[in-house]
Coordinates of C-alpha atoms in Angstrom, one line a residue:
M597 CA 16.0 -1.2 -7.6
K598 CA 14.5 -0.7 -11.1
T599 CA 10.8 -1.6 -10.6
A600 CA 8.0 -2.6 -12.9
I601 CA 4.3 -2.7 -11.7
V602 CA 1.9 -4.9 -13.7
H603 CA -1.9 -4.5 -13.5
D604 CA -4.5 -6.6 -15.4
W605 CA -6.3 -3.8 -17.2
L606 CA -7.2 -0.1 -16.6
V607 CA -10.9 0.4 -17.5
T608 CA -12.5 1.9 -14.5
Y609 CA -11.4 3.1 -11.1
G610 CA -12.5 0.4 -8.7
G611 CA -11.1 -1.3 -5.6
A612 CA -8.2 -3.0 -7.5
E613 CA -7.2 0.4 -8.9
H614 CA -7.3 2.0 -5.5
V615 CA -4.8 -0.7 -4.4
L616 CA -2.7 0.0 -7.5
E617 CA -2.8 3.7 -6.7
Q618 CA -1.2 3.1 -3.3
I619 CA 1.4 0.7 -4.7
L620 CA 2.3 3.4 -7.2
A621 CA 2.6 5.9 -4.3
L622 CA 5.1 3.6 -2.6
F623 CA 7.2 3.2 -5.9
P624 CA 6.8 6.6 -7.7
E625 CA 9.7 5.8 -10.1
A626 CA 8.2 2.5 -11.2
D627 CA 7.1 1.8 -14.8
L628 CA 3.5 0.7 -15.2
F629 CA 2.2 -2.1 -17.5
A630 CA -1.4 -3.1 -18.2
L631 CA -3.0 -5.3 -20.9
C632 CA -5.1 -2.3 -22.0
D633 CA -5.8 1.2 -20.8
F634 CA -9.2 2.7 -21.4
L635 CA -9.6 4.7 -18.2
P636 CA -11.8 7.7 -18.8
A637 CA -10.1 11.1 -18.3
G638 CA -12.1 11.8 -15.1
Q639 CA -10.7 8.6 -13.4
R640 CA -7.0 9.0 -14.3
H641 CA -6.1 11.2 -11.3
F642 CA -4.0 8.5 -9.6
L643 CA -1.8 8.0 -12.7
G644 CA -0.6 11.6 -13.0
S645 CA 1.6 11.9 -16.0
R646 CA 2.8 8.3 -15.8
K647 CA 2.9 6.5 -19.1
V648 CA 1.2 3.1 -19.3
T649 CA 2.8 0.4 -21.5
T650 CA 0.0 -1.7 -22.9
S651 CA -0.2 -5.0 -24.8
F652 CA -1.5 -5.8 -28.3
I653 CA -5.0 -6.1 -26.9
Q654 CA -5.1 -2.3 -26.7
K655 CA -5.3 -2.1 -30.5
L656 CA -7.7 -5.0 -31.2
P657 CA -11.2 -4.2 -32.6
I658 CA -13.9 -3.2 -30.1
A659 CA -11.4 -3.7 -27.2
R660 CA -12.5 -0.5 -25.5
T661 CA -16.0 -2.0 -24.9
K662 CA -15.4 -5.7 -25.2
Y663 CA -12.0 -6.2 -23.7
R664 CA -13.2 -9.2 -21.7
S665 CA -14.0 -11.0 -24.9
Y666 CA -10.2 -11.3 -25.5
L667 CA -9.6 -13.3 -22.3
P668 CA -8.4 -16.3 -24.5
L669 CA -5.5 -14.0 -25.7
M670 CA -4.7 -12.5 -22.3
P671 CA -2.2 -15.2 -21.2
L672 CA -0.3 -14.7 -24.4
A673 CA -0.5 -10.9 -24.1
V674 CA 0.8 -10.6 -20.6
E675 CA 3.8 -12.9 -21.5
Q676 CA 4.8 -10.4 -24.2
F677 CA 5.8 -7.7 -21.7
D678 CA 9.6 -7.5 -21.7
L679 CA 10.5 -7.0 -18.1
S680 CA 14.1 -8.3 -18.4
G681 CA 15.5 -4.9 -17.5
Y682 CA 13.9 -4.7 -14.1
D683 CA 15.2 -5.9 -10.7
L684 CA 11.8 -5.9 -8.9
V685 CA 8.4 -6.8 -10.5
I686 CA 5.2 -6.2 -8.5
S687 CA 2.0 -7.6 -10.1
S688 CA -1.4 -6.4 -8.9
S689 CA -3.5 -9.3 -10.1
H690 CA -7.0 -10.7 -10.2
A691 CA -6.7 -12.3 -13.6
V692 CA -3.5 -12.7 -15.6
A693 CA -1.0 -10.1 -14.3
K694 CA 0.8 -12.6 -12.2
G695 CA 1.7 -14.5 -15.4
V696 CA 4.5 -12.1 -16.6
I697 CA 7.8 -13.8 -17.3
T698 CA 10.8 -13.0 -15.1
G699 CA 14.3 -14.4 -14.7
P700 CA 16.0 -16.1 -11.7
D701 CA 17.7 -12.9 -10.7
Q702 CA 14.5 -10.9 -10.6
I703 CA 12.1 -10.7 -7.7
H704 CA 8.4 -11.1 -8.5
I705 CA 5.9 -10.2 -5.8
S706 CA 2.3 -10.6 -6.6
Y707 CA -0.5 -8.8 -4.7
F708 CA -3.7 -10.9 -5.2
N709 CA -6.9 -8.9 -5.4
G710 CA -8.8 -12.0 -6.5
I711 CA -8.8 -15.0 -8.8
M712 CA -10.7 -15.9 -12.0
T713 CA -13.7 -17.2 -10.1
Y714 CA -15.6 -18.0 -13.4
A715 CA -12.8 -20.6 -14.0
W716 CA -12.6 -21.9 -10.5
N717 CA -15.1 -21.9 -7.6
M718 CA -17.9 -20.3 -9.6
Y719 CA -17.3 -22.4 -12.7
H720 CA -20.6 -24.3 -12.7
Q721 CA -22.6 -21.2 -11.7
Y722 CA -21.0 -19.3 -14.6
L723 CA -21.9 -22.0 -17.1
N724 CA -25.5 -22.2 -15.9
K725 CA -26.0 -18.4 -15.8
T726 CA -24.5 -17.9 -19.3
G727 CA -26.3 -20.9 -20.9
L728 CA -23.1 -22.6 -21.8
R729 CA -23.9 -26.0 -20.3
S730 CA -24.5 -27.6 -23.7
G731 CA -24.1 -27.0 -27.4
L732 CA -21.0 -26.1 -29.4
K733 CA -20.5 -22.8 -27.7
G734 CA -20.7 -24.5 -24.3
Y735 CA -18.2 -27.1 -25.3
L736 CA -15.7 -24.5 -26.5
A737 CA -16.3 -22.4 -23.4
R738 CA -15.6 -25.4 -21.1
L739 CA -12.5 -26.3 -23.2
F740 CA -11.1 -22.8 -22.9
L741 CA -11.8 -22.6 -19.1
H742 CA -9.9 -25.9 -18.7
Y743 CA -7.0 -24.4 -20.6
I744 CA -7.1 -21.2 -18.5
R745 CA -7.1 -23.2 -15.2
N746 CA -4.0 -25.1 -16.4
W747 CA -2.3 -21.8 -17.4
D748 CA -3.3 -20.2 -14.1
V749 CA -1.7 -22.9 -12.0
A750 CA 1.4 -23.0 -14.2
S751 CA 1.9 -19.2 -14.1
A752 CA 1.6 -19.2 -10.3
H753 CA 5.1 -20.8 -10.2
R754 CA 6.5 -17.6 -11.8
V755 CA 5.7 -15.7 -8.6
D756 CA 8.4 -15.6 -5.9
Y757 CA 6.2 -14.2 -3.1
F758 CA 2.4 -13.9 -2.8
I759 CA 0.5 -11.3 -0.9
A760 CA -3.2 -12.0 -0.3
N761 CA -5.7 -9.2 0.3
S762 CA -7.5 -11.3 2.9
G763 CA -7.5 -14.6 4.8
Y764 CA -10.1 -15.8 2.4
M765 CA -7.8 -15.1 -0.6
A766 CA -4.8 -16.7 1.2
R767 CA -6.8 -19.9 1.6
Q768 CA -7.6 -19.8 -2.2
I769 CA -3.9 -19.4 -3.0
R770 CA -3.1 -22.3 -0.8
K771 CA -5.8 -24.5 -2.3
L772 CA -5.2 -23.7 -6.0
Y773 CA -1.4 -23.1 -6.1
G774 CA -0.1 -24.8 -3.0
R775 CA 1.6 -21.6 -1.9
T776 CA 1.7 -19.6 1.3
A777 CA 0.7 -15.9 1.1
R778 CA 1.3 -13.0 3.4
I779 CA -2.0 -11.3 4.3
I780 CA -2.1 -7.5 3.8
H781 CA -5.6 -6.0 3.7
P782 CA -6.2 -3.4 1.0
P783 CA -6.1 0.3 1.9
V784 CA -9.3 2.4 2.3
N785 CA -9.2 6.1 1.9
L786 CA -10.7 7.0 5.2
E787 CA -10.1 10.7 4.7
Q788 CA -12.3 10.6 1.6
A789 CA -15.2 9.1 3.6
R790 CA -17.9 11.6 4.7
F791 CA -19.0 10.6 8.2
S792 CA -22.6 11.3 9.2
E793 CA -24.7 10.3 12.2
I794 CA -27.9 11.4 10.4
K795 CA -29.3 8.7 8.2
E796 CA -32.1 9.1 5.6
D797 CA -34.8 6.7 4.6
Y798 CA -33.0 4.7 1.9
Y799 CA -30.7 1.8 1.4
I800 CA -27.8 1.8 -1.0
T801 CA -25.6 -0.6 -3.1
V802 CA -22.5 0.5 -5.1
A803 CA -20.9 -1.8 -7.6
R804 CA -19.9 -2.5 -11.2
M805 CA -22.9 -4.1 -12.9
V806 CA -21.4 -7.6 -13.6
P807 CA -22.9 -11.0 -12.6
I808 CA -20.5 -11.7 -9.8
K809 CA -21.7 -8.6 -7.8
R810 CA -25.3 -10.0 -7.6
I811 CA -27.0 -6.6 -7.9
D812 CA -29.8 -8.5 -9.5
L813 CA -30.4 -10.3 -6.2
I814 CA -30.5 -7.0 -4.3
V815 CA -32.8 -5.3 -6.7
S816 CA -35.2 -8.3 -6.8
A817 CA -35.3 -8.4 -3.0
F818 CA -36.1 -4.7 -2.6
S819 CA -38.7 -4.9 -5.4
R820 CA -40.6 -7.1 -3.0
M821 CA -40.3 -4.5 -0.2
P822 CA -42.1 -1.5 -1.7
D823 CA -41.9 0.4 1.6
K824 CA -38.1 0.5 1.5
K825 CA -36.2 2.7 -0.9
L826 CA -33.0 1.5 -2.7
I827 CA -30.4 3.6 -4.5
V828 CA -28.2 1.7 -7.0
I829 CA -24.9 3.3 -8.1
G830 CA -22.7 1.9 -10.8
D831 CA -22.5 1.0 -14.4
G832 CA -21.7 -2.1 -16.5
P833 CA -22.9 -4.7 -18.9
E834 CA -25.7 -6.0 -16.6
L835 CA -27.3 -2.6 -16.0
S836 CA -30.1 -2.8 -18.6
R837 CA -31.1 -6.4 -17.5
I838 CA -31.1 -5.4 -13.8
K839 CA -33.2 -2.3 -14.5
K840 CA -36.0 -4.6 -15.8
L841 CA -36.2 -6.3 -12.4
A842 CA -36.7 -3.1 -10.5
A843 CA -39.9 -1.7 -9.0
D844 CA -40.7 2.0 -8.5
N845 CA -39.0 2.1 -5.1
I846 CA -35.5 1.6 -6.7
K847 CA -33.5 4.4 -8.2
F848 CA -30.5 3.9 -10.5
L849 CA -27.8 6.7 -10.6
G850 CA -25.3 5.1 -12.9
Y851 CA -21.6 5.8 -12.5
Q852 CA -20.9 8.6 -9.9
T853 CA -17.6 10.2 -8.9
P854 CA -16.2 9.2 -5.5
P855 CA -17.4 12.4 -3.7
V856 CA -21.0 11.8 -4.9
V857 CA -20.7 8.1 -3.8
M858 CA -19.5 9.1 -0.4
H859 CA -22.4 11.6 0.0
Y860 CA -25.0 8.9 -0.6
L861 CA -23.1 6.3 1.5
S862 CA -22.9 8.6 4.5
R863 CA -26.7 9.3 4.5
A864 CA -27.9 5.8 3.8
R865 CA -29.7 3.7 6.4
A866 CA -27.5 0.7 5.4
F867 CA -25.2 -0.5 2.6
V868 CA -26.2 -3.8 1.0
F869 CA -23.5 -6.2 -0.3
A870 CA -24.5 -9.5 -1.9
S871 CA -21.4 -10.9 -3.6
V872 CA -18.6 -13.2 -2.5
E873 CA -15.4 -11.3 -2.8
P874 CA -11.9 -11.8 -1.3
F875 CA -12.2 -8.5 0.5
G876 CA -14.9 -6.1 -0.6
I877 CA -13.5 -2.6 -0.1
A878 CA -16.9 -1.1 -0.5
T879 CA -18.1 -2.5 2.8
V880 CA -15.2 -0.7 4.6
E881 CA -15.9 2.5 2.8
A882 CA -19.5 2.4 4.0
Q883 CA -18.4 1.8 7.6
A884 CA -16.0 4.7 7.3
C885 CA -19.0 6.8 6.6
G886 CA -20.7 5.5 9.8
T887 CA -23.1 3.4 7.7
P888 CA -23.8 -0.2 8.7
V889 CA -23.6 -3.1 6.2
I890 CA -26.0 -5.9 5.3
A891 CA -23.7 -8.5 3.7
Y892 CA -23.7 -12.0 2.4
G893 CA -21.8 -13.9 5.1
R894 CA -19.1 -15.4 2.9
G895 CA -15.7 -14.4 1.7
G896 CA -13.9 -11.2 2.8
S897 CA -17.1 -9.7 4.4
L898 CA -16.5 -11.9 7.4
E899 CA -13.2 -10.0 7.9
T900 CA -14.5 -6.5 7.3
V901 CA -18.0 -6.6 9.0
I902 CA -18.5 -7.3 12.7
E903 CA -21.9 -8.9 13.1
N904 CA -24.4 -7.0 15.3
K905 CA -21.8 -4.2 15.7
T906 CA -21.1 -2.8 12.3
G907 CA -23.8 -4.8 10.4
V908 CA -25.6 -8.1 9.9
F909 CA -25.1 -11.1 7.6
F910 CA -27.5 -13.2 5.5
D911 CA -26.7 -16.9 4.9
A912 CA -27.7 -17.6 1.3
Q913 CA -27.8 -15.7 -1.9
E914 CA -31.5 -15.9 -2.0
I915 CA -34.2 -13.2 -2.1
G916 CA -35.9 -14.5 1.0
D917 CA -32.7 -14.6 3.0
L918 CA -31.8 -11.0 2.1
I919 CA -35.4 -9.8 2.9
E920 CA -35.1 -11.5 6.3
A921 CA -31.8 -9.8 7.0
V922 CA -33.2 -6.4 6.1
N923 CA -36.1 -6.9 8.5
R924 CA -33.7 -8.1 11.2
F925 CA -31.6 -5.0 10.6
E926 CA -34.7 -2.8 10.9
G927 CA -35.3 -4.2 14.4
M928 CA -31.8 -3.5 15.7
K929 CA -30.6 -0.4 13.7
D930 CA -31.1 2.0 16.5
S931 CA -28.6 0.0 18.7
L932 CA -25.8 0.5 16.1
D933 CA -23.6 3.6 16.8
P934 CA -22.3 5.3 13.6
A935 CA -19.1 6.5 15.5
E936 CA -18.2 3.0 16.5
I937 CA -18.9 1.8 13.0
R938 CA -16.5 4.4 11.6
Q939 CA -13.9 3.5 14.2
A940 CA -13.9 -0.1 13.0
A941 CA -13.0 1.0 9.5
F942 CA -9.6 2.4 10.7
R943 CA -8.3 -1.2 10.8
F944 CA -7.8 -0.7 7.1
S945 CA -6.2 2.7 6.8
T946 CA -3.9 3.7 4.0
E947 CA -1.0 4.3 6.4
R948 CA -1.3 0.8 7.7
F949 CA -1.2 -0.6 4.2
H950 CA 1.8 1.5 3.3
K951 CA 3.8 0.3 6.3
E952 CA 2.9 -3.4 5.9
F953 CA 3.4 -3.5 2.2
R954 CA 6.8 -1.6 2.2
D955 CA 8.1 -3.7 5.1
H956 CA 7.1 -6.9 3.4
V957 CA 8.7 -5.9 0.1
Y958 CA 12.0 -5.3 2.0
E959 CA 11.6 -8.7 3.7
C960 CA 11.2 -10.3 0.3
I961 CA 14.3 -8.5 -1.1
R962 CA 16.4 -9.6 1.9
A963 CA 15.1 -13.2 1.7
H964 CA 15.9 -13.2 -2.0
A965 CA 19.5 -11.9 -1.4
R966 CA 20.0 -14.7 1.3
S967 CA 18.8 -17.3 -1.2
E968 CA 21.1 -16.1 -3.9
S969 CA 24.0 -16.1 -1.4
E970 CA 23.3 -19.6 -0.3
Y971 CA 23.0 -20.8 -3.9
T972 CA 26.3 -19.1 -4.8
E973 CA 28.0 -20.8 -1.8
A974 CA 26.5 -24.2 -2.7
A975 CA 27.6 -23.8 -6.3
A976 CA 31.1 -22.9 -5.2
A977 CA 31.3 -25.9 -2.9
G978 CA 30.0 -28.1 -5.7
R979 CA 32.7 -26.9 -8.1
E980 CA 35.3 -27.5 -5.4
S981 CA 34.1 -31.1 -4.8
M982 CA 34.3 -31.9 -8.5
K983 CA 38.0 -31.1 -8.8
V984 CA 40.0 -34.2 -10.0
G985 CA 42.1 -34.2 -6.8
N986 CA 39.0 -34.8 -4.7
Y987 CA 38.4 -38.1 -6.4
A988 CA 42.0 -39.4 -6.3
E989 CA 42.4 -42.8 -4.7

């Protein structure tokens, strides 16, 4: 089948791009579409020589650095991709990729990495944090987010089959769109992980510096624990603000390549994760290195971290709760076995993802073929019943 794969945007190599990499490996002949492609040369390894078809957003002013500012145009942009020549469309979506337009004879399968949380369950937090509760800018922001929610629900009906990256995401899909999703956890490159039983005297967090990741919370908490060192890896628009919150016991390394990240992960006392994410691939990468996790006990972390075996949870996104969890971890860290922690990560292997994803795509193709056959038979029966002779007295 001629296949198209649609991704939201290509700006940095993160968790969603790792999933995309494995989908591309399963469909090496597929064509790739993305709203924009500004991936740095050092992060394009998984694309090979593949050409990326982009939207008009690629050519808009300052799109390279401010592509998110064009969110109001993204629904329009994704609808401009002409996919009419494809039999199978797979969207890898956490924003608008699922909104591509397909016909009744095409199969559209959407793998959900996440939803637009700023428009849904974190709507009020987003308005408060950005100062958009009042004023003209606030009114326009709320009006736009109302529009994007309506478009988001309407475009969900364009998807034939949903795949959720976690049970948490499947519940979101059910609540927002009234649809059932198959759960296939993302793949984790366990071979890339560097296992180490020797842990050094520092904690670590790795994330893109955006508000949803709550790196500000982690940095603020560790600033109040001067006897505990924290290493922060990642770059993004929040970096300069977060640095102002940091005490001398916190070190920022900026963006680092995967091998460097794995080196620091493998030697860390624990990985700290404070956001609510549908899955949170970084928590599994840490465990694959034999490193325990201190995580906010919401979202996908409840599916990736086993409490008191591979890590501990804290109950609220508050400085005091995180400090308490770190102290609790300090009291039990010697009872956690790095080898057992690594073994738990194998639940999310690349091989398992490949098999589950490939099998499910084939199931969807067969189901679609059965549906077409049933429709054809029903249409034929309907035409037969409408013959004049059937209504003769």
